[in-house]
Amino acid sequence: MRRQLGLVTVVALSLATPALTETAPKDVVFDGGKVEASLTGAPGDPANGVKVMTTNALGNCVACHTIAALPDVQFPGNIAPPLDGVASRWTEAELRGIVTNAKMTFDGSFMPAFYKTEGFVRPGGGYSGKAPEGDLPPILNAQQIEDVVAYLLTLKE
Ligand code: HEC
């Protein structure tokens, strides 16, 4: 019984930890284009990364990038470089930086900044003709960014 309680405590703690160590978009530290530290403090899940990258309402990376390892994507776009072998060209910190805010690596890029909440040219707040109050939510959350980075790291030449 004692042992079981101990296990429950460990599980509860490990579930609680990511939220405590999660980095908010405005607190992300860039070193040039690089972001060294995991945004969640934990490794991402590559399978969920694929889901984020291929889902319209999430990353939708495949609207611009082709990925040979994902042959089932319908109507892939090719207006950006293919992501094949991307982990052989960029380090983990560089990839995290690109997915967090590509404009820090590629000046003036039209690739969306996926983890950013301030400094946008503001869209109007619903029908009011005024900018919405407060920060916009990021397109992806910290866990989704780490999941995408984990998948990108599997794309070696
Ligand atoms: C609207 C189009 C667009 C979308 C959507 C997009 N990207 Fe990009 N991405 C680009 C462009 C364009 C570049 C090339 C750099 C530049 O000149 O801006 C690029 C570059 C990159 C690179 C560097 C590639 C290399 O080999 O040099 C990576 C990695 C990358 N994108 C990952 C992603 C991921 C992951 C997503 C989804 C979460 C994504 N991109 C979504 C347009 C896009």
PDB file of C-alpha atoms and ligand atoms in Angstrom:
ATOM      1  CA  MET A   1       0.000   0.000   0.000  1.00  0.00           C
ATOM      2  CA  ARG A   2       2.787   2.357   1.005  1.00  0.00           C
ATOM      3  CA  ARG A   3       4.627   1.557  -2.195  1.00  0.00           C
ATOM      4  CA  GLN A   4       1.544   2.180  -4.299  1.00  0.00           C
ATOM      5  CA  LEU A   5       1.048   5.569  -2.730  1.00  0.00           C
ATOM      6  CA  GLY A   6       4.657   6.401  -3.543  1.00  0.00           C
ATOM      7  CA  LEU A   7       4.046   5.522  -7.170  1.00  0.00           C
ATOM      8  CA  VAL A   8       0.908   7.649  -7.300  1.00  0.00           C
ATOM      9  CA  THR A   9       2.913  10.575  -5.958  1.00  0.00           C
ATOM     10  CA  VAL A  10       5.634  10.135  -8.586  1.00  0.00           C
ATOM     11  CA  VAL A  11       3.063   9.976 -11.392  1.00  0.00           C
ATOM     12  CA  ALA A  12       1.211  13.008 -10.080  1.00  0.00           C
ATOM     13  CA  LEU A  13       4.455  14.982  -9.816  1.00  0.00           C
ATOM     14  CA  SER A  14       5.604  14.069 -13.307  1.00  0.00           C
ATOM     15  CA  LEU A  15       2.232  15.121 -14.715  1.00  0.00           C
ATOM     16  CA  ALA A  16       2.400  18.423 -12.875  1.00  0.00           C
ATOM     17  CA  THR A  17       5.995  19.269 -13.799  1.00  0.00           C
ATOM     18  CA  PRO A  18       5.669  20.364 -17.473  1.00  0.00           C
ATOM     19  CA  ALA A  19       3.221  23.149 -16.637  1.00  0.00           C
ATOM     20  CA  LEU A  20       5.624  24.483 -14.008  1.00  0.00           C
ATOM     21  CA  THR A  21       8.587  24.636 -16.365  1.00  0.00           C
ATOM     22  CA  GLU A  22       6.742  25.783 -19.501  1.00  0.00           C
ATOM     23  CA  THR A  23       8.202  28.902 -21.122  1.00  0.00           C
ATOM     24  CA  ALA A  24       5.637  31.552 -22.119  1.00  0.00           C
ATOM     25  CA  PRO A  25       5.992  32.997 -25.655  1.00  0.00           C
ATOM     26  CA  LYS A  26       7.249  36.358 -24.371  1.00  0.00           C
ATOM     27  CA  ASP A  27       9.883  34.651 -22.189  1.00  0.00           C
ATOM     28  CA  VAL A  28      11.531  32.587 -24.945  1.00  0.00           C
ATOM     29  CA  VAL A  29      15.270  33.322 -25.045  1.00  0.00           C
ATOM     30  CA  PHE A  30      16.719  33.564 -28.565  1.00  0.00           C
ATOM     31  CA  ASP A  31      20.443  33.303 -29.206  1.00  0.00           C
ATOM     32  CA  GLY A  32      20.476  34.597 -32.776  1.00  0.00           C
ATOM     33  CA  GLY A  33      17.861  32.311 -34.329  1.00  0.00           C
ATOM     34  CA  LYS A  34      18.498  29.526 -31.809  1.00  0.00           C
ATOM     35  CA  VAL A  35      16.394  28.485 -28.819  1.00  0.00           C
ATOM     36  CA  GLU A  36      18.495  26.125 -26.697  1.00  0.00           C
ATOM     37  CA  ALA A  37      16.063  25.183 -23.935  1.00  0.00           C
ATOM     38  CA  SER A  38      13.012  22.992 -24.453  1.00  0.00           C
ATOM     39  CA  LEU A  39       9.853  25.116 -24.082  1.00  0.00           C
ATOM     40  CA  THR A  40       8.315  22.422 -21.876  1.00  0.00           C
ATOM     41  CA  GLY A  41      11.428  21.111 -20.148  1.00  0.00           C
ATOM     42  CA  ALA A  42      10.665  17.677 -21.610  1.00  0.00           C
ATOM     43  CA  PRO A  43      11.236  15.900 -24.936  1.00  0.00           C
ATOM     44  CA  GLY A  44       8.399  16.131 -27.459  1.00  0.00           C
ATOM     45  CA  ASP A  45       6.361  13.337 -29.042  1.00  0.00           C
ATOM     46  CA  PRO A  46       7.241  12.947 -32.743  1.00  0.00           C
ATOM     47  CA  ALA A  47       3.958  11.171 -33.608  1.00  0.00           C
ATOM     48  CA  ASN A  48       1.949  14.106 -32.316  1.00  0.00           C
ATOM     49  CA  GLY A  49       4.384  16.378 -34.164  1.00  0.00           C
ATOM     50  CA  VAL A  50       3.267  14.803 -37.439  1.00  0.00           C
ATOM     51  CA  LYS A  51      -0.350  15.464 -36.489  1.00  0.00           C
ATOM     52  CA  VAL A  52       0.399  19.119 -35.715  1.00  0.00           C
ATOM     53  CA  MET A  53       2.329  19.547 -38.965  1.00  0.00           C
ATOM     54  CA  THR A  54      -0.372  18.016 -41.157  1.00  0.00           C
ATOM     55  CA  THR A  55      -3.489  19.432 -39.489  1.00  0.00           C
ATOM     56  CA  ASN A  56      -4.967  22.517 -41.101  1.00  0.00           C
ATOM     57  CA  ALA A  57      -6.035  24.235 -37.899  1.00  0.00           C
ATOM     58  CA  LEU A  58      -2.663  23.577 -36.198  1.00  0.00           C
ATOM     59  CA  GLY A  59       0.771  23.900 -37.858  1.00  0.00           C
ATOM     60  CA  ASN A  60      -0.252  23.097 -41.428  1.00  0.00           C
ATOM     61  CA  CYS A  61       3.435  23.075 -42.373  1.00  0.00           C
ATOM     62  CA  VAL A  62       2.557  20.912 -45.389  1.00  0.00           C
ATOM     63  CA  ALA A  63       0.722  23.852 -46.970  1.00  0.00           C
ATOM     64  CA  CYS A  64       4.189  25.211 -47.823  1.00  0.00           C
ATOM     65  CA  HIS A  65       6.671  22.337 -47.263  1.00  0.00           C
ATOM     66  CA  THR A  66       6.849  18.842 -48.787  1.00  0.00           C
ATOM     67  CA  ILE A  67       8.071  15.897 -46.665  1.00  0.00           C
ATOM     68  CA  ALA A  68       8.870  12.674 -48.553  1.00  0.00           C
ATOM     69  CA  ALA A  69       8.446  10.645 -45.347  1.00  0.00           C
ATOM     70  CA  LEU A  70       4.759  11.669 -45.262  1.00  0.00           C
ATOM     71  CA  PRO A  71       3.459  10.437 -48.645  1.00  0.00           C
ATOM     72  CA  ASP A  72      -0.207  10.471 -47.564  1.00  0.00           C
ATOM     73  CA  VAL A  73      -0.479  14.256 -47.296  1.00  0.00           C
ATOM     74  CA  GLN A  74      -3.101  15.540 -49.732  1.00  0.00           C
ATOM     75  CA  PHE A  75      -2.343  18.648 -51.786  1.00  0.00           C
ATOM     76  CA  PRO A  76       1.094  19.391 -50.283  1.00  0.00           C
ATOM     77  CA  GLY A  77       2.411  22.859 -51.045  1.00  0.00           C
ATOM     78  CA  ASN A  78       5.935  23.427 -52.315  1.00  0.00           C
ATOM     79  CA  ILE A  79       6.487  27.164 -51.990  1.00  0.00           C
ATOM     80  CA  ALA A  80       9.087  26.517 -49.235  1.00  0.00           C
ATOM     81  CA  PRO A  81      12.137  24.200 -49.132  1.00  0.00           C
ATOM     82  CA  PRO A  82      11.389  20.447 -48.642  1.00  0.00           C
ATOM     83  CA  LEU A  83      11.892  19.417 -45.012  1.00  0.00           C
ATOM     84  CA  ASP A  84      13.641  16.157 -45.955  1.00  0.00           C
ATOM     85  CA  GLY A  85      16.973  15.862 -44.165  1.00  0.00           C
ATOM     86  CA  VAL A  86      16.330  19.019 -42.155  1.00  0.00           C
ATOM     87  CA  ALA A  87      17.958  17.537 -39.023  1.00  0.00           C
ATOM     88  CA  SER A  88      21.206  17.122 -40.955  1.00  0.00           C
ATOM     89  CA  ARG A  89      21.207  20.825 -41.843  1.00  0.00           C
ATOM     90  CA  TRP A  90      20.081  22.353 -38.538  1.00  0.00           C
ATOM     91  CA  THR A  91      20.689  21.592 -34.862  1.00  0.00           C
ATOM     92  CA  GLU A  92      17.872  20.987 -32.389  1.00  0.00           C
ATOM     93  CA  ALA A  93      18.240  24.549 -31.018  1.00  0.00           C
ATOM     94  CA  GLU A  94      18.117  26.006 -34.532  1.00  0.00           C
ATOM     95  CA  LEU A  95      15.032  23.962 -35.425  1.00  0.00           C
ATOM     96  CA  ARG A  96      13.307  25.010 -32.193  1.00  0.00           C
ATOM     97  CA  GLY A  97      14.083  28.635 -33.066  1.00  0.00           C
ATOM     98  CA  ILE A  98      12.726  28.257 -36.621  1.00  0.00           C
ATOM     99  CA  VAL A  99       9.468  26.674 -35.436  1.00  0.00           C
ATOM    100  CA  THR A 100       9.071  29.164 -32.570  1.00  0.00           C
ATOM    101  CA  ASN A 101       9.662  32.264 -34.707  1.00  0.00           C
ATOM    102  CA  ALA A 102      11.206  31.730 -38.150  1.00  0.00           C
ATOM    103  CA  LYS A 103      11.697  35.477 -38.581  1.00  0.00           C
ATOM    104  CA  MET A 104      14.585  35.313 -36.094  1.00  0.00           C
ATOM    105  CA  THR A 105      16.452  33.006 -38.517  1.00  0.00           C
ATOM    106  CA  PHE A 106      15.106  34.163 -41.885  1.00  0.00           C
ATOM    107  CA  ASP A 107      14.749  37.916 -41.903  1.00  0.00           C
ATOM    108  CA  GLY A 108      11.396  38.938 -43.391  1.00  0.00           C
ATOM    109  CA  SER A 109      10.250  35.313 -43.834  1.00  0.00           C
ATOM    110  CA  PHE A 110       6.603  34.708 -44.636  1.00  0.00           C
ATOM    111  CA  MET A 111       6.737  31.504 -42.589  1.00  0.00           C
ATOM    112  CA  PRO A 112       4.367  32.158 -39.641  1.00  0.00           C
ATOM    113  CA  ALA A 113       5.812  32.705 -36.144  1.00  0.00           C
ATOM    114  CA  PHE A 114       4.139  29.784 -34.385  1.00  0.00           C
ATOM    115  CA  TYR A 115       4.900  30.710 -30.771  1.00  0.00           C
ATOM    116  CA  LYS A 116       4.532  34.429 -30.460  1.00  0.00           C
ATOM    117  CA  THR A 117       1.858  36.603 -28.870  1.00  0.00           C
ATOM    118  CA  GLU A 118       3.059  40.198 -29.221  1.00  0.00           C
ATOM    119  CA  GLY A 119       4.495  42.533 -31.810  1.00  0.00           C
ATOM    120  CA  PHE A 120       2.079  41.647 -34.613  1.00  0.00           C
ATOM    121  CA  VAL A 121       0.478  44.078 -37.005  1.00  0.00           C
ATOM    122  CA  ARG A 122      -2.892  43.600 -35.316  1.00  0.00           C
ATOM    123  CA  PRO A 123      -5.910  42.256 -37.142  1.00  0.00           C
ATOM    124  CA  GLY A 124      -9.149  44.058 -36.258  1.00  0.00           C
ATOM    125  CA  GLY A 125     -11.125  42.775 -33.261  1.00  0.00           C
ATOM    126  CA  GLY A 126     -14.317  41.044 -34.509  1.00  0.00           C
ATOM    127  CA  TYR A 127     -16.342  43.653 -36.468  1.00  0.00           C
ATOM    128  CA  SER A 128     -15.377  46.482 -34.100  1.00  0.00           C
ATOM    129  CA  GLY A 129     -12.853  48.109 -36.423  1.00  0.00           C
ATOM    130  CA  LYS A 130     -10.482  48.264 -33.443  1.00  0.00           C
ATOM    131  CA  ALA A 131      -7.497  46.087 -32.591  1.00  0.00           C
ATOM    132  CA  PRO A 132      -8.427  43.355 -30.079  1.00  0.00           C
ATOM    133  CA  GLU A 133      -7.403  43.915 -26.477  1.00  0.00           C
ATOM    134  CA  GLY A 134      -4.523  41.956 -24.962  1.00  0.00           C
ATOM    135  CA  ASP A 135      -2.067  39.527 -26.537  1.00  0.00           C
ATOM    136  CA  LEU A 136      -3.113  37.150 -29.294  1.00  0.00           C
ATOM    137  CA  PRO A 137      -2.797  33.464 -28.415  1.00  0.00           C
ATOM    138  CA  PRO A 138       0.150  31.675 -30.062  1.00  0.00           C
ATOM    139  CA  ILE A 139      -0.742  29.457 -33.069  1.00  0.00           C
ATOM    140  CA  LEU A 140       0.795  26.434 -31.326  1.00  0.00           C
ATOM    141  CA  ASN A 141       1.322  25.764 -27.628  1.00  0.00           C
ATOM    142  CA  ALA A 142       4.690  24.852 -26.062  1.00  0.00           C
ATOM    143  CA  GLN A 143       3.992  21.117 -26.150  1.00  0.00           C
ATOM    144  CA  GLN A 144       3.024  21.245 -29.828  1.00  0.00           C
ATOM    145  CA  ILE A 145       6.231  23.152 -30.678  1.00  0.00           C
ATOM    146  CA  GLU A 146       8.319  20.496 -28.887  1.00  0.00           C
ATOM    147  CA  ASP A 147       6.380  17.687 -30.625  1.00  0.00           C
ATOM    148  CA  VAL A 148       7.106  19.278 -34.034  1.00  0.00           C
ATOM    149  CA  VAL A 149      10.798  19.723 -33.141  1.00  0.00           C
ATOM    150  CA  ALA A 150      10.943  16.041 -32.058  1.00  0.00           C
ATOM    151  CA  TYR A 151       9.572  14.968 -35.443  1.00  0.00           C
ATOM    152  CA  LEU A 152      11.882  17.296 -37.405  1.00  0.00           C
ATOM    153  CA  LEU A 153      14.836  15.703 -35.577  1.00  0.00           C
ATOM    154  CA  THR A 154      13.914  12.350 -37.179  1.00  0.00           C
ATOM    155  CA  LEU A 155      14.343  13.843 -40.691  1.00  0.00           C
ATOM    156  CA  LYS A 156      18.020  13.022 -41.281  1.00  0.00           C
ATOM    157  CA  GLU A 157      19.728  12.772 -44.668  1.00  0.00           C
TER     158      GLU A 157
HETATM  159  C1  HEC B   1       3.316  30.014 -45.277  1.00  0.00           C
HETATM  160  C2  HEC B   1       4.335  29.064 -45.628  1.00  0.00           C
HETATM  161  C3  HEC B   1       5.038  28.288 -44.534  1.00  0.00           C
HETATM  162  C4  HEC B   1       4.478  27.542 -43.537  1.00  0.00           C
HETATM  163  C5  HEC B   1       3.009  27.327 -43.212  1.00  0.00           C
HETATM  164  C6  HEC B   1       5.577  26.931 -42.824  1.00  0.00           C
HETATM  165  N1  HEC B   1       6.771  27.314 -43.364  1.00  0.00           N
HETATM  166 FE1  HEC B   1       8.619  26.655 -42.819  1.00  0.00          FE
HETATM  167  N2  HEC B   1       9.482  27.860 -44.200  1.00  0.00           N
HETATM  168  C7  HEC B   1       8.795  28.648 -45.111  1.00  0.00           C
HETATM  169  C8  HEC B   1       9.767  29.315 -45.969  1.00  0.00           C
HETATM  170  C9  HEC B   1       9.440  30.272 -47.107  1.00  0.00           C
HETATM  171  C10 HEC B   1      11.045  28.888 -45.549  1.00  0.00           C
HETATM  172  C11 HEC B   1      12.436  29.262 -46.137  1.00  0.00           C
HETATM  173  C12 HEC B   1      13.061  30.337 -45.319  1.00  0.00           C
HETATM  174  C13 HEC B   1      12.658  31.685 -45.801  1.00  0.00           C
HETATM  175  O1  HEC B   1      13.248  32.163 -46.774  1.00  0.00           O
HETATM  176  O2  HEC B   1      11.723  32.269 -45.256  1.00  0.00           O
HETATM  177  C14 HEC B   1      10.829  27.959 -44.443  1.00  0.00           C
HETATM  178  C15 HEC B   1      11.860  27.311 -43.779  1.00  0.00           C
HETATM  179  C16 HEC B   1      11.679  26.314 -42.846  1.00  0.00           C
HETATM  180  C17 HEC B   1      12.736  25.504 -42.290  1.00  0.00           C
HETATM  181  C18 HEC B   1      14.198  25.529 -42.698  1.00  0.00           C
HETATM  182  C19 HEC B   1      14.296  24.611 -43.899  1.00  0.00           C
HETATM  183  C20 HEC B   1      15.682  24.450 -44.484  1.00  0.00           C
HETATM  184  O3  HEC B   1      16.041  23.348 -44.824  1.00  0.00           O
HETATM  185  O4  HEC B   1      16.389  25.450 -44.596  1.00  0.00           O
HETATM  186  C21 HEC B   1      12.139  24.646 -41.405  1.00  0.00           C
HETATM  187  C22 HEC B   1      12.817  23.598 -40.564  1.00  0.00           C
HETATM  188  C23 HEC B   1      10.718  24.918 -41.419  1.00  0.00           C
HETATM  189  N3  HEC B   1      10.472  25.930 -42.317  1.00  0.00           N
HETATM  190  C24 HEC B   1       9.795  24.247 -40.651  1.00  0.00           C
HETATM  191  C25 HEC B   1       8.421  24.509 -40.674  1.00  0.00           C
HETATM  192  C26 HEC B   1       7.477  23.842 -39.812  1.00  0.00           C
HETATM  193  C27 HEC B   1       7.816  22.753 -38.828  1.00  0.00           C
HETATM  194  C28 HEC B   1       6.248  24.384 -40.086  1.00  0.00           C
HETATM  195  C29 HEC B   1       4.933  24.099 -39.405  1.00  0.00           C
HETATM  196  C30 HEC B   1       4.898  24.122 -37.964  1.00  0.00           C
HETATM  197  C31 HEC B   1       6.442  25.356 -41.167  1.00  0.00           C
HETATM  198  N4  HEC B   1       7.771  25.404 -41.477  1.00  0.00           N
HETATM  199  C32 HEC B   1       5.416  26.084 -41.744  1.00  0.00           C
HETATM  200  C33 HEC B   1       7.428  28.773 -45.226  1.00  0.00           C
HETATM  201  C34 HEC B   1       6.492  28.144 -44.417  1.00  0.00           C
END
